[in-house]
Tab-separated table of N, CA and C in Angstrom:
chain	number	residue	atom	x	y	z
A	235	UNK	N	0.829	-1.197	0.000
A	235	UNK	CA	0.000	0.000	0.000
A	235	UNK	C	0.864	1.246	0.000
A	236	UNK	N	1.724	1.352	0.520
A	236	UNK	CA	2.926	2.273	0.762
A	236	UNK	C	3.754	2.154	-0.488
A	237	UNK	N	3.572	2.038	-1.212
A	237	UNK	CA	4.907	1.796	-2.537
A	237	UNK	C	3.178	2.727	-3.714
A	238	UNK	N	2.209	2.572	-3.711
A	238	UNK	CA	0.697	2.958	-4.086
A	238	UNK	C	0.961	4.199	-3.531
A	239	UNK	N	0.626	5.053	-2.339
A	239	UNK	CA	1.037	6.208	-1.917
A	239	UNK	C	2.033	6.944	-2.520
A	240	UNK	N	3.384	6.209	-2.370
A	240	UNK	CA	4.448	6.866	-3.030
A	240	UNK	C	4.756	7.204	-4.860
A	241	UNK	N	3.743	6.643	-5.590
A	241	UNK	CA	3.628	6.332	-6.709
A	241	UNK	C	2.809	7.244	-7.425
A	242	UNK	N	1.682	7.893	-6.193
A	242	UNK	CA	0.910	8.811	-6.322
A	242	UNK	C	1.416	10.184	-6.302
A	243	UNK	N	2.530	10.410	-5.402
A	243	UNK	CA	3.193	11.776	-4.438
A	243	UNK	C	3.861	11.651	-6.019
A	244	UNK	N	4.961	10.754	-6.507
A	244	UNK	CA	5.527	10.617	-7.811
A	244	UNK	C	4.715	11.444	-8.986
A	245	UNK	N	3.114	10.758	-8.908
A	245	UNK	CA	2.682	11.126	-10.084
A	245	UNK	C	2.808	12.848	-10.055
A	246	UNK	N	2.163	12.991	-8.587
A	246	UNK	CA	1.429	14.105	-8.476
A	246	UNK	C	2.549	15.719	-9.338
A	247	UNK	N	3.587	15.239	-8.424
A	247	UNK	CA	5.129	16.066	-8.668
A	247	UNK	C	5.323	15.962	-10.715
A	248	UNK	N	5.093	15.123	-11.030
A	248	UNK	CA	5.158	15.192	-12.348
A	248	UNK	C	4.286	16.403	-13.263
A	249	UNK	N	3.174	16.716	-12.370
A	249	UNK	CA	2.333	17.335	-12.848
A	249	UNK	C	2.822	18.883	-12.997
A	250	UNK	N	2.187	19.533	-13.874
A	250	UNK	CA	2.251	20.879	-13.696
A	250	UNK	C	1.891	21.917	-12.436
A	251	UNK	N	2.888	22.716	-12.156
A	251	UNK	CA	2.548	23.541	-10.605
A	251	UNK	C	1.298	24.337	-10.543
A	252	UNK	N	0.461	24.302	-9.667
A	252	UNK	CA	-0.483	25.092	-9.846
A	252	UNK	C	0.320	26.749	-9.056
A	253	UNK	N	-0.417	27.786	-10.050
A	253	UNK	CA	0.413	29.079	-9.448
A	253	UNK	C	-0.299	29.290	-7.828
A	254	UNK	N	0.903	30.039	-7.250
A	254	UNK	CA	0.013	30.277	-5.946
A	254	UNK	C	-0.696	31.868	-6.043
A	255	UNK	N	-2.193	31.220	-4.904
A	255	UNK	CA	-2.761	32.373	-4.847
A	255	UNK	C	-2.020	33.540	-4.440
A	256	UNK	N	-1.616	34.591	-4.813
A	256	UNK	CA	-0.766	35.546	-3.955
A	256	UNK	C	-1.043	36.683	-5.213
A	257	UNK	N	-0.456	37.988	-4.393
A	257	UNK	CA	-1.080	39.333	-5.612
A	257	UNK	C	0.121	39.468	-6.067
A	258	UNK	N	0.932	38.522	-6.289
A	258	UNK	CA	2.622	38.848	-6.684
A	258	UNK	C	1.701	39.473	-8.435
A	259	UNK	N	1.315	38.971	-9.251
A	259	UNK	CA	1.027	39.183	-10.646
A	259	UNK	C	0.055	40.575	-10.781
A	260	UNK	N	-0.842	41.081	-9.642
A	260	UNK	CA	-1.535	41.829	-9.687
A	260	UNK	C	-0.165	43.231	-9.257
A	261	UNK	N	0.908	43.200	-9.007
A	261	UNK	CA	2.034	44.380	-8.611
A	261	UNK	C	3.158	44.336	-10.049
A	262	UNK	N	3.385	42.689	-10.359
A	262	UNK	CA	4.023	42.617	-11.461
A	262	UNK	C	3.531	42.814	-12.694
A	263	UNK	N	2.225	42.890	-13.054
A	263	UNK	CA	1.993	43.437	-14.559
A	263	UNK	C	1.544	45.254	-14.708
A	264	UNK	N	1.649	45.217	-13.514
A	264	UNK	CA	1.548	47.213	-13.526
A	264	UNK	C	2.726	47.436	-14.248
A	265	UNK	N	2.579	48.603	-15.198
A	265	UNK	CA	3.460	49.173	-16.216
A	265	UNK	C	3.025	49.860	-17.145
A	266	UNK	N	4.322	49.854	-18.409
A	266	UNK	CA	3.827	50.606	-19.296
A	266	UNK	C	4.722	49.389	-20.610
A	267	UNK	N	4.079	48.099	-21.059
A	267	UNK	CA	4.490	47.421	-21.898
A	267	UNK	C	4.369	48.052	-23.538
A	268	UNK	N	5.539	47.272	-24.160
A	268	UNK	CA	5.728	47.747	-25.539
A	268	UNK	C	5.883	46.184	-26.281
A	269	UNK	N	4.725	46.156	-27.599
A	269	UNK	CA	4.627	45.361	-28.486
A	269	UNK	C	5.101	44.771	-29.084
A	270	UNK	N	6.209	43.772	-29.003
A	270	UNK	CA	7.494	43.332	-29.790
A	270	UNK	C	7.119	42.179	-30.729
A	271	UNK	N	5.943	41.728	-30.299
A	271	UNK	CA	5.912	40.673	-31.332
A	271	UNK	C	3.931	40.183	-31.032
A	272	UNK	N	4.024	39.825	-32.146
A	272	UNK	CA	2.025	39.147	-32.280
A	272	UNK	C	2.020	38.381	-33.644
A	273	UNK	N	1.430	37.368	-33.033
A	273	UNK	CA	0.691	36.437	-34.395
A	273	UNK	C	-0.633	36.094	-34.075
A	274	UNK	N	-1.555	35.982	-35.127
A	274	UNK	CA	-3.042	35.277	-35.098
A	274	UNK	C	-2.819	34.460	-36.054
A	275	UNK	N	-3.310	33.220	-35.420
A	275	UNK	CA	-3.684	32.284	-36.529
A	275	UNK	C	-2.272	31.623	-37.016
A	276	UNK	N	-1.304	31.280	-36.121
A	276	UNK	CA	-0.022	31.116	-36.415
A	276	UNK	C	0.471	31.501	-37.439
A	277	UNK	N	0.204	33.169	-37.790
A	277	UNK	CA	0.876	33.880	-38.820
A	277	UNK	C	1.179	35.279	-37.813
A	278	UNK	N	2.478	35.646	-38.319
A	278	UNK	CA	3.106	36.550	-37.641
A	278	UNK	C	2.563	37.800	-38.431
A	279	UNK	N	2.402	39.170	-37.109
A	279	UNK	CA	1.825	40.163	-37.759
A	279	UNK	C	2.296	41.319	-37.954
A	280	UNK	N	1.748	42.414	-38.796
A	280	UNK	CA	2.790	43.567	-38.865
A	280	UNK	C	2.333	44.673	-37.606
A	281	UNK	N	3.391	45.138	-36.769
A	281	UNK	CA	3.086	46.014	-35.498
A	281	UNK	C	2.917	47.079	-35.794
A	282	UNK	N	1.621	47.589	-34.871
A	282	UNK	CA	2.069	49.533	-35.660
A	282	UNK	C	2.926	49.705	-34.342
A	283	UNK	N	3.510	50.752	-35.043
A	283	UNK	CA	4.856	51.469	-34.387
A	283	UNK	C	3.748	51.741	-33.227
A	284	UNK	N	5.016	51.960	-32.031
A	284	UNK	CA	4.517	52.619	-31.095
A	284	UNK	C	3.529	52.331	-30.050
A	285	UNK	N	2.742	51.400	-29.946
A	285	UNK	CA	1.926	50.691	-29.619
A	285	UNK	C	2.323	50.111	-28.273
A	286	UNK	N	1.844	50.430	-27.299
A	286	UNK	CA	1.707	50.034	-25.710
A	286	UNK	C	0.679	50.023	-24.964
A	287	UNK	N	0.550	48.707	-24.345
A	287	UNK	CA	0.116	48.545	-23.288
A	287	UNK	C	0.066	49.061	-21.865
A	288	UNK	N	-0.960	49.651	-21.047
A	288	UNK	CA	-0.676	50.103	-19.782
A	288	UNK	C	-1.893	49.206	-19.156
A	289	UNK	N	-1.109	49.065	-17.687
A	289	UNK	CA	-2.086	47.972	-16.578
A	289	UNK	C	-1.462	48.857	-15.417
A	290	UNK	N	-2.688	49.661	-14.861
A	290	UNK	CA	-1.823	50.194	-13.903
A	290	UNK	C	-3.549	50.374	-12.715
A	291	UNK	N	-3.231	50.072	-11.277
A	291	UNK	CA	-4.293	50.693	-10.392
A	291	UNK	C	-5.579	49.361	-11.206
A	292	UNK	N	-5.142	48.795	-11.618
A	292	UNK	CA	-6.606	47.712	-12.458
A	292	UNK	C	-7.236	48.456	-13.464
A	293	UNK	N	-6.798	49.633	-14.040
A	293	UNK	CA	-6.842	49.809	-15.294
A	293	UNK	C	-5.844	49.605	-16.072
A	294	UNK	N	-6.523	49.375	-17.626
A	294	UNK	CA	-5.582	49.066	-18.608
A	294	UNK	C	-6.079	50.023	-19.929
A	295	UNK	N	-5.436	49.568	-20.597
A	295	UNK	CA	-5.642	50.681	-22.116
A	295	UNK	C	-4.800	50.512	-23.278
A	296	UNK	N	-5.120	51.126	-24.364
A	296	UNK	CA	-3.479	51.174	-25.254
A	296	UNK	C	-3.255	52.074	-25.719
A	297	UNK	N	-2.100	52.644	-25.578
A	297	UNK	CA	-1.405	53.582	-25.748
A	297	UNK	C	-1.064	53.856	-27.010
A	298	UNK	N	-0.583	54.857	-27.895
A	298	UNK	CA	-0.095	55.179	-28.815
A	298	UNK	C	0.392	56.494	-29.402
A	299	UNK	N	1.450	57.402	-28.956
A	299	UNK	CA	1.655	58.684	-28.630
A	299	UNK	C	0.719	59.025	-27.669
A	300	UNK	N	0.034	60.003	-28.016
A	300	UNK	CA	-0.832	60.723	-27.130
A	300	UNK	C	-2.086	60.032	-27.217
A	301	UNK	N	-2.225	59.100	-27.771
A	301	UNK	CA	-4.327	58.912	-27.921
A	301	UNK	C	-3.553	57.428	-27.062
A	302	UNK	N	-5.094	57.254	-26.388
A	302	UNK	CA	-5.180	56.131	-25.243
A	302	UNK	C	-6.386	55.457	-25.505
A	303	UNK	N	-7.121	54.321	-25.730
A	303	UNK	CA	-8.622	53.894	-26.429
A	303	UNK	C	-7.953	52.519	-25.625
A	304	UNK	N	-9.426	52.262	-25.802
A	304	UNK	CA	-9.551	50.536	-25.344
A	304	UNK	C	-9.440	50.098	-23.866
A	305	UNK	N	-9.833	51.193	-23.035
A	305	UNK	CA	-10.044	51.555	-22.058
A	305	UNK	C	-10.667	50.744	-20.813
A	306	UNK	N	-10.558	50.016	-19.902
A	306	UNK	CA	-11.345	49.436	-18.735
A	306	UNK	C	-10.474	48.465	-17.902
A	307	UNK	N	-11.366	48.267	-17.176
A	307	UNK	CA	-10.946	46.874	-15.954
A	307	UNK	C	-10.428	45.888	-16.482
A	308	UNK	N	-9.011	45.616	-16.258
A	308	UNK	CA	-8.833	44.524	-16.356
A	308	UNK	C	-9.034	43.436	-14.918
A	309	UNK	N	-8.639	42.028	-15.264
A	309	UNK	CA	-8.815	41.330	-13.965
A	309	UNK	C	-7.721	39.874	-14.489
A	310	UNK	N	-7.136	39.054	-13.459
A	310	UNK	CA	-6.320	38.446	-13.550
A	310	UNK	C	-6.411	37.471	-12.388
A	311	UNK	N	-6.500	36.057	-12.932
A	311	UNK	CA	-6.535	34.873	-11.861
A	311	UNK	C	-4.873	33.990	-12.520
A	312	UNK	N	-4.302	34.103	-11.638
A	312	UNK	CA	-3.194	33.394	-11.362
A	312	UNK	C	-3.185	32.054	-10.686
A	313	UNK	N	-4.504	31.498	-9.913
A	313	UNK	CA	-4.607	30.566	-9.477
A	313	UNK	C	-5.162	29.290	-10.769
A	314	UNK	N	-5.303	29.630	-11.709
A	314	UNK	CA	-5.721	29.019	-13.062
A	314	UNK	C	-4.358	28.719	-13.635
A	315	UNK	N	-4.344	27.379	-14.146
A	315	UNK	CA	-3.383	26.903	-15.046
A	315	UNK	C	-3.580	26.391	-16.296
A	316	UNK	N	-3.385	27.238	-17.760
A	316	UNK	CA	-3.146	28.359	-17.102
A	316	UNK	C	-3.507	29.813	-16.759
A	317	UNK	N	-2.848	30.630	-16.186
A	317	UNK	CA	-3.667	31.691	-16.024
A	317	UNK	C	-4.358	32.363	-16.445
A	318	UNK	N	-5.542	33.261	-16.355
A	318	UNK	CA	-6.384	33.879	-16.641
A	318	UNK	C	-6.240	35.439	-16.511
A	319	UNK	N	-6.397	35.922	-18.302
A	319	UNK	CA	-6.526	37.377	-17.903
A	319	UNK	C	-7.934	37.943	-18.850
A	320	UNK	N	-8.343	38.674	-18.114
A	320	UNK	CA	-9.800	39.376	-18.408
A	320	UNK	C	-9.412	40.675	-19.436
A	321	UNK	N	-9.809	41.034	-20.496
A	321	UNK	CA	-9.435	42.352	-21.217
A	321	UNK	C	-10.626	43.002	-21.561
A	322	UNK	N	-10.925	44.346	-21.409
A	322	UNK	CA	-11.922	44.960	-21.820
A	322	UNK	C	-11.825	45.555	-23.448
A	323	UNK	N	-12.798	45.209	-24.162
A	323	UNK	CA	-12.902	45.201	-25.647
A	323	UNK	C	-14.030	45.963	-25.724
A	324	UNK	N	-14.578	47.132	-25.897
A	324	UNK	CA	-15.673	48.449	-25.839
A	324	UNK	C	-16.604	47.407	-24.929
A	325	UNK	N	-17.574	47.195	-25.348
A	325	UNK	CA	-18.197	46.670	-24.619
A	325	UNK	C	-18.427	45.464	-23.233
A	326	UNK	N	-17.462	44.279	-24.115
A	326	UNK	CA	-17.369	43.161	-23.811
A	326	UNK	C	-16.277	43.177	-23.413
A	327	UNK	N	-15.822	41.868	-23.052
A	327	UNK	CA	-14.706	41.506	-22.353
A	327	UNK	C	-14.040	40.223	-22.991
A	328	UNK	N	-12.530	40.424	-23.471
A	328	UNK	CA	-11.855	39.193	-23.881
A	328	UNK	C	-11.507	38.297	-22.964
A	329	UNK	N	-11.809	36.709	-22.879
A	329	UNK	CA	-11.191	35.902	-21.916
A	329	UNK	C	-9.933	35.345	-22.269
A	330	UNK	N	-8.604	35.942	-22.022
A	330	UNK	CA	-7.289	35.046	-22.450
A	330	UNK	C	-6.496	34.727	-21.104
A	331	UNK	N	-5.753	34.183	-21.245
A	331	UNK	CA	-4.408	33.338	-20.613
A	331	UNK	C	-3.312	34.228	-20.691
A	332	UNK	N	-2.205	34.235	-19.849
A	332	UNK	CA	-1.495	34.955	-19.894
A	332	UNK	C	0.078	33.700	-18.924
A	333	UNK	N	0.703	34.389	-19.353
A	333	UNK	CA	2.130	34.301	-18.551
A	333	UNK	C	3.254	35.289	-18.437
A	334	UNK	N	3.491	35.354	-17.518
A	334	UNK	CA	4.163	36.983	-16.788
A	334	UNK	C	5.861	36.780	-16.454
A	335	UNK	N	6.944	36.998	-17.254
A	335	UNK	CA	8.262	36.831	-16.576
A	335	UNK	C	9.102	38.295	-16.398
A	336	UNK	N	9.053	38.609	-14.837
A	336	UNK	CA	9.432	39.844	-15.063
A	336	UNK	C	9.167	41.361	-15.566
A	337	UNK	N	10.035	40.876	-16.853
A	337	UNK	CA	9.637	42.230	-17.600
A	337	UNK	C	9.615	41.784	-19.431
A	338	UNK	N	8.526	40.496	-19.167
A	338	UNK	CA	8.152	39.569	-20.335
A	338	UNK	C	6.661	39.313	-20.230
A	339	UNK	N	5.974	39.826	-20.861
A	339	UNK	CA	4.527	39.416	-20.552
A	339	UNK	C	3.717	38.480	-22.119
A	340	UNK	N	3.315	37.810	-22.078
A	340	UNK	CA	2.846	37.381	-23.285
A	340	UNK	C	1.635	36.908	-22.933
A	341	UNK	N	0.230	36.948	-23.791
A	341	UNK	CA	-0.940	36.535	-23.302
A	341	UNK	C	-1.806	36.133	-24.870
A	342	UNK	N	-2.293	35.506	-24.569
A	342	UNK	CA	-2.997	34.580	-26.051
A	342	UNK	C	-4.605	35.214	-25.849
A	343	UNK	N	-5.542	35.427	-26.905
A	343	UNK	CA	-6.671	36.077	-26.992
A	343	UNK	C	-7.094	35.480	-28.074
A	344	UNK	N	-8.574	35.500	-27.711
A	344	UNK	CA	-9.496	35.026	-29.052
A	344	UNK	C	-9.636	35.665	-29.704
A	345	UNK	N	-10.153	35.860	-31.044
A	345	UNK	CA	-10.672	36.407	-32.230
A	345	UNK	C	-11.660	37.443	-31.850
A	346	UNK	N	-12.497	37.424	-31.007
A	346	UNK	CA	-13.729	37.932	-30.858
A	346	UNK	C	-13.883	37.733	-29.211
A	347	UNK	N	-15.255	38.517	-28.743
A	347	UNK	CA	-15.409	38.078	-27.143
A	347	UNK	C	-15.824	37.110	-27.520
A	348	UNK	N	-16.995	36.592	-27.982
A	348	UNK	CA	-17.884	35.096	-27.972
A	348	UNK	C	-16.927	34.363	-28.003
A	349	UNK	N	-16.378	33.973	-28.218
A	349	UNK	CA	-14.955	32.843	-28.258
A	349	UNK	C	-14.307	32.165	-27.588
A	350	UNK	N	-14.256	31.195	-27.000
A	350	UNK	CA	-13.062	30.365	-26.031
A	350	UNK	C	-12.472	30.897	-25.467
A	351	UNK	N	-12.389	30.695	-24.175
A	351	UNK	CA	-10.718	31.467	-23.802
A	351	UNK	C	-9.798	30.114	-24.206
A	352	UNK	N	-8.538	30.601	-24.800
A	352	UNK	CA	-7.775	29.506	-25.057
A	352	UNK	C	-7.198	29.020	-24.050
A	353	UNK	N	-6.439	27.377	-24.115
A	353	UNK	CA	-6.246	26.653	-23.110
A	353	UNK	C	-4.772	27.012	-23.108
A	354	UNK	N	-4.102	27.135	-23.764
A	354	UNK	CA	-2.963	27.548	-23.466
A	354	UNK	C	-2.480	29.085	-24.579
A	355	UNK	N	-0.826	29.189	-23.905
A	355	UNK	CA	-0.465	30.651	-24.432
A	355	UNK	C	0.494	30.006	-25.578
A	356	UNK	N	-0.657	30.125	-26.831
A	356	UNK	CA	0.146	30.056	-28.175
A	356	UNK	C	-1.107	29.889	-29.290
A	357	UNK	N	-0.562	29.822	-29.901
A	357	UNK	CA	-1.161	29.985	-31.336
A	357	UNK	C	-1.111	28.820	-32.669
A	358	UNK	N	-1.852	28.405	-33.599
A	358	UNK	CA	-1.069	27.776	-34.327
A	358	UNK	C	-2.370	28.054	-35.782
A	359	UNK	N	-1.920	27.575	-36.562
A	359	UNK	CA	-2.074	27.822	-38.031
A	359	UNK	C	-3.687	27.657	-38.318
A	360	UNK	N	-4.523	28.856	-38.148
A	360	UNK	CA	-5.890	29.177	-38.549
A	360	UNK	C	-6.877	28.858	-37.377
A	361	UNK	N	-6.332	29.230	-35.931
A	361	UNK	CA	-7.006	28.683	-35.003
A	361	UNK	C	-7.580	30.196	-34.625
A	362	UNK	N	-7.550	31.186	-34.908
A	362	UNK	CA	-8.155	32.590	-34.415
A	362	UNK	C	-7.680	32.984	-33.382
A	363	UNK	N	-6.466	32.624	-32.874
A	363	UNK	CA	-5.680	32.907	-30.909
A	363	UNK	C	-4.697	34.070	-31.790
A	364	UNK	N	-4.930	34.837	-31.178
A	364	UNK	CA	-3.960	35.833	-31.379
A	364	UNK	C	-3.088	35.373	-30.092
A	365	UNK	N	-1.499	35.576	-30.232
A	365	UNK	CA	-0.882	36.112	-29.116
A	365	UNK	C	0.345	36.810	-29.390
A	366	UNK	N	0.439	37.603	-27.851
A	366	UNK	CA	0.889	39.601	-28.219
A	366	UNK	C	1.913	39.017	-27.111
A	367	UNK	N	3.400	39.649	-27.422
A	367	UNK	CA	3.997	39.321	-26.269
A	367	UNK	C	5.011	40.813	-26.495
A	368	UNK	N	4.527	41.101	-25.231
A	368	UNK	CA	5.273	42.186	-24.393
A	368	UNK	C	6.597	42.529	-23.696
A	369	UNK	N	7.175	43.550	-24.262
A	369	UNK	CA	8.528	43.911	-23.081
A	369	UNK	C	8.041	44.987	-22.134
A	370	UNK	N	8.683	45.068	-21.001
A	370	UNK	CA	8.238	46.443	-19.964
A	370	UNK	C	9.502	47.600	-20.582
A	371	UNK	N	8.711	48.699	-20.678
A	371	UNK	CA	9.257	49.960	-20.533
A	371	UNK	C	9.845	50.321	-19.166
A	372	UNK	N	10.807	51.138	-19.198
A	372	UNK	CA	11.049	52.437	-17.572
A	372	UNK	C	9.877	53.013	-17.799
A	373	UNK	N	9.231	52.892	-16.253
A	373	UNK	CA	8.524	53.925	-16.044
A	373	UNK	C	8.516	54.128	-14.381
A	374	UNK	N	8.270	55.266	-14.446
A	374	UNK	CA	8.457	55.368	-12.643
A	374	UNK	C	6.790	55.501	-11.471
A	375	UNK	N	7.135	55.210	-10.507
A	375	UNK	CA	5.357	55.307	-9.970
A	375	UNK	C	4.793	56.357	-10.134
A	376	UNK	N	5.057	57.158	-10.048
A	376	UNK	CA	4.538	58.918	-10.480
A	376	UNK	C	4.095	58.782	-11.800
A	377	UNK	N	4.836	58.375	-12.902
A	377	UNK	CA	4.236	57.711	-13.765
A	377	UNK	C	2.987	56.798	-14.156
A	378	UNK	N	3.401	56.169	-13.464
A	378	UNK	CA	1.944	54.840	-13.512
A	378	UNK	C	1.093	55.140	-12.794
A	379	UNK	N	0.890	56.324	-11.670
A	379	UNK	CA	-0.137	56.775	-11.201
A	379	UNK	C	-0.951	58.258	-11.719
A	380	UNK	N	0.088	58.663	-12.441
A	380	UNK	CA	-0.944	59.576	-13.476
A	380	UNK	C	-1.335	58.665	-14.859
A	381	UNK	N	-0.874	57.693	-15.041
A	381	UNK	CA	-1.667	56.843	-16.627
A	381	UNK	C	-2.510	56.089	-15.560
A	382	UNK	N	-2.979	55.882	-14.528
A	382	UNK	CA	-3.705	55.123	-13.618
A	382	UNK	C	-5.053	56.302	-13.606
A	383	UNK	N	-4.652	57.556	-13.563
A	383	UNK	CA	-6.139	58.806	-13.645
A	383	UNK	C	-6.549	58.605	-14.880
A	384	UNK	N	-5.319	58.977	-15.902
A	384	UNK	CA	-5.643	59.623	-16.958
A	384	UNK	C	-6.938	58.034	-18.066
A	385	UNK	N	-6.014	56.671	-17.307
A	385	UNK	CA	-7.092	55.486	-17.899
A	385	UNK	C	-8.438	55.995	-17.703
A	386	UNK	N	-8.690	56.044	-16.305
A	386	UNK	CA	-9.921	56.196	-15.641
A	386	UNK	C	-10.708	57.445	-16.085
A	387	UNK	N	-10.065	58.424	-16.499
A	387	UNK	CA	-10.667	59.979	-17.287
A	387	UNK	C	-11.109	59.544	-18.430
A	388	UNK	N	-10.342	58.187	-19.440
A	388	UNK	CA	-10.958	58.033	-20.841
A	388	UNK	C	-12.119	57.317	-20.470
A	389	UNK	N	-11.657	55.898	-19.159
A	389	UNK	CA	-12.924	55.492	-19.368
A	389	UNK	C	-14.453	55.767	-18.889
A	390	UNK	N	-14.375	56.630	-18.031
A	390	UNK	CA	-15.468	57.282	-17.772
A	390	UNK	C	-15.878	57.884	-19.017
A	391	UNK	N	-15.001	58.927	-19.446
A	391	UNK	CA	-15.809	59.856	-21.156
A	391	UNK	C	-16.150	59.163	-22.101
A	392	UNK	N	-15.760	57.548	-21.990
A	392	UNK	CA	-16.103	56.433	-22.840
A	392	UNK	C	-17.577	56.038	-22.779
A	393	UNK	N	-17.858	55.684	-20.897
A	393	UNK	CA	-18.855	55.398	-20.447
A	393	UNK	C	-19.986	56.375	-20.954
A	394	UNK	N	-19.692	57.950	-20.975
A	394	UNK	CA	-20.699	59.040	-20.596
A	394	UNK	C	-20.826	59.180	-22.277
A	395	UNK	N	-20.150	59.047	-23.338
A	395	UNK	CA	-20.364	58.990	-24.444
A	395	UNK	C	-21.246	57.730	-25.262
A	396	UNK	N	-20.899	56.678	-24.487
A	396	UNK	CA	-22.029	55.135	-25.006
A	396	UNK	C	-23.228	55.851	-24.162
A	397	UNK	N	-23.399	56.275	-22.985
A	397	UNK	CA	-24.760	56.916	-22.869
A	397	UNK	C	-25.537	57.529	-23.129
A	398	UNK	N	-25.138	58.840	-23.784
A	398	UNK	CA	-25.182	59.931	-24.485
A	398	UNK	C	-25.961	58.874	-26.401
A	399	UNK	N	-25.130	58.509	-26.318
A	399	UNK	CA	-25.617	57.798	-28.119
A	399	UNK	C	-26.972	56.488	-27.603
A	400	UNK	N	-27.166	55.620	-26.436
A	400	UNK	CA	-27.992	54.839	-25.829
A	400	UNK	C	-29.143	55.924	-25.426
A	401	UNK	N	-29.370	57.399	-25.251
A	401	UNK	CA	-30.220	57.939	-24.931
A	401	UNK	C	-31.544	58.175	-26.286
């Protein structure tokens, strides 16, 4: 029975780690990421210049010189393997996966909201997974706490403008 036990502890260790609950990922993806690479559909894509990501205070957005769009809450479960990241798309919300190293972020996304969240972070030839993988910029907290207002200023005028056209 004891050789059965140990065979199990064996299997178990073989398995993939589940991440631990902890807000280590909710401090580590605050920033100001830059676009180095994306494919959909296991075809590699062309980047527009300039193009960044900000996750800062649980807002996110994208950046591009001065204009900021795509505006809202993000959310992130790290206790999912693998992990789970929530993206706001005007209305709806994208369900993708993500994996976080440092100052390496890469996260796989569906085609559309209605769509799967994919099971893992990759892509392959006509499957509709986009995935975007990220470097971190310098940026300093003074920094990330004025793109932390300035998110929250678009997405409110976002909000008060879908109301304004819903009236």
């Amino acid at each position: 029975a004891a050789a059965g036990i140990v065979a199990l502890a064996e299997e178990d260790d073989a398995r993939e780690p589940v991440p631990q609950v902890t807000r280590d990922d909710e401090a580590a993806i605050e920033g100001v990421w830059r676009l180095v690479k994306a494919e959909r559909g296991g075809t590699p894509q062309v980047l527009e210049q300039g193009l960044q990501v900000v996750f800062a205070a649980g807002w996110t957005g994208l950046k591009q010189g001065d204009a900021v769009g795509n505006v809202g809450r993000y959310e992130l479960d790290a206790t999912r393997a693998p992990k789970h990241l929530n993206l706001p798309r005007g209305n709806s919300v994208v369900k993708g996966v993500y994996e976080l190293d440092e100052d390496r972020l890469v996260f796989a996304l569906p085609a559309g909201p209605r769509r799967e969240r994919p099971g893992k972070v990759a892509t392959q030839l006509g499957d509709g997974i986009t995935v975007m993988t990220l470097e971190r910029t310098e940026s300093t907290r003074e920094q990330l706490d004025q793109l932390a207002v300035e998110l929250e200023r678009t997405a409110q005028a976002q909000e008060s403008s879908r109301d304004g056209q819903n009236e």
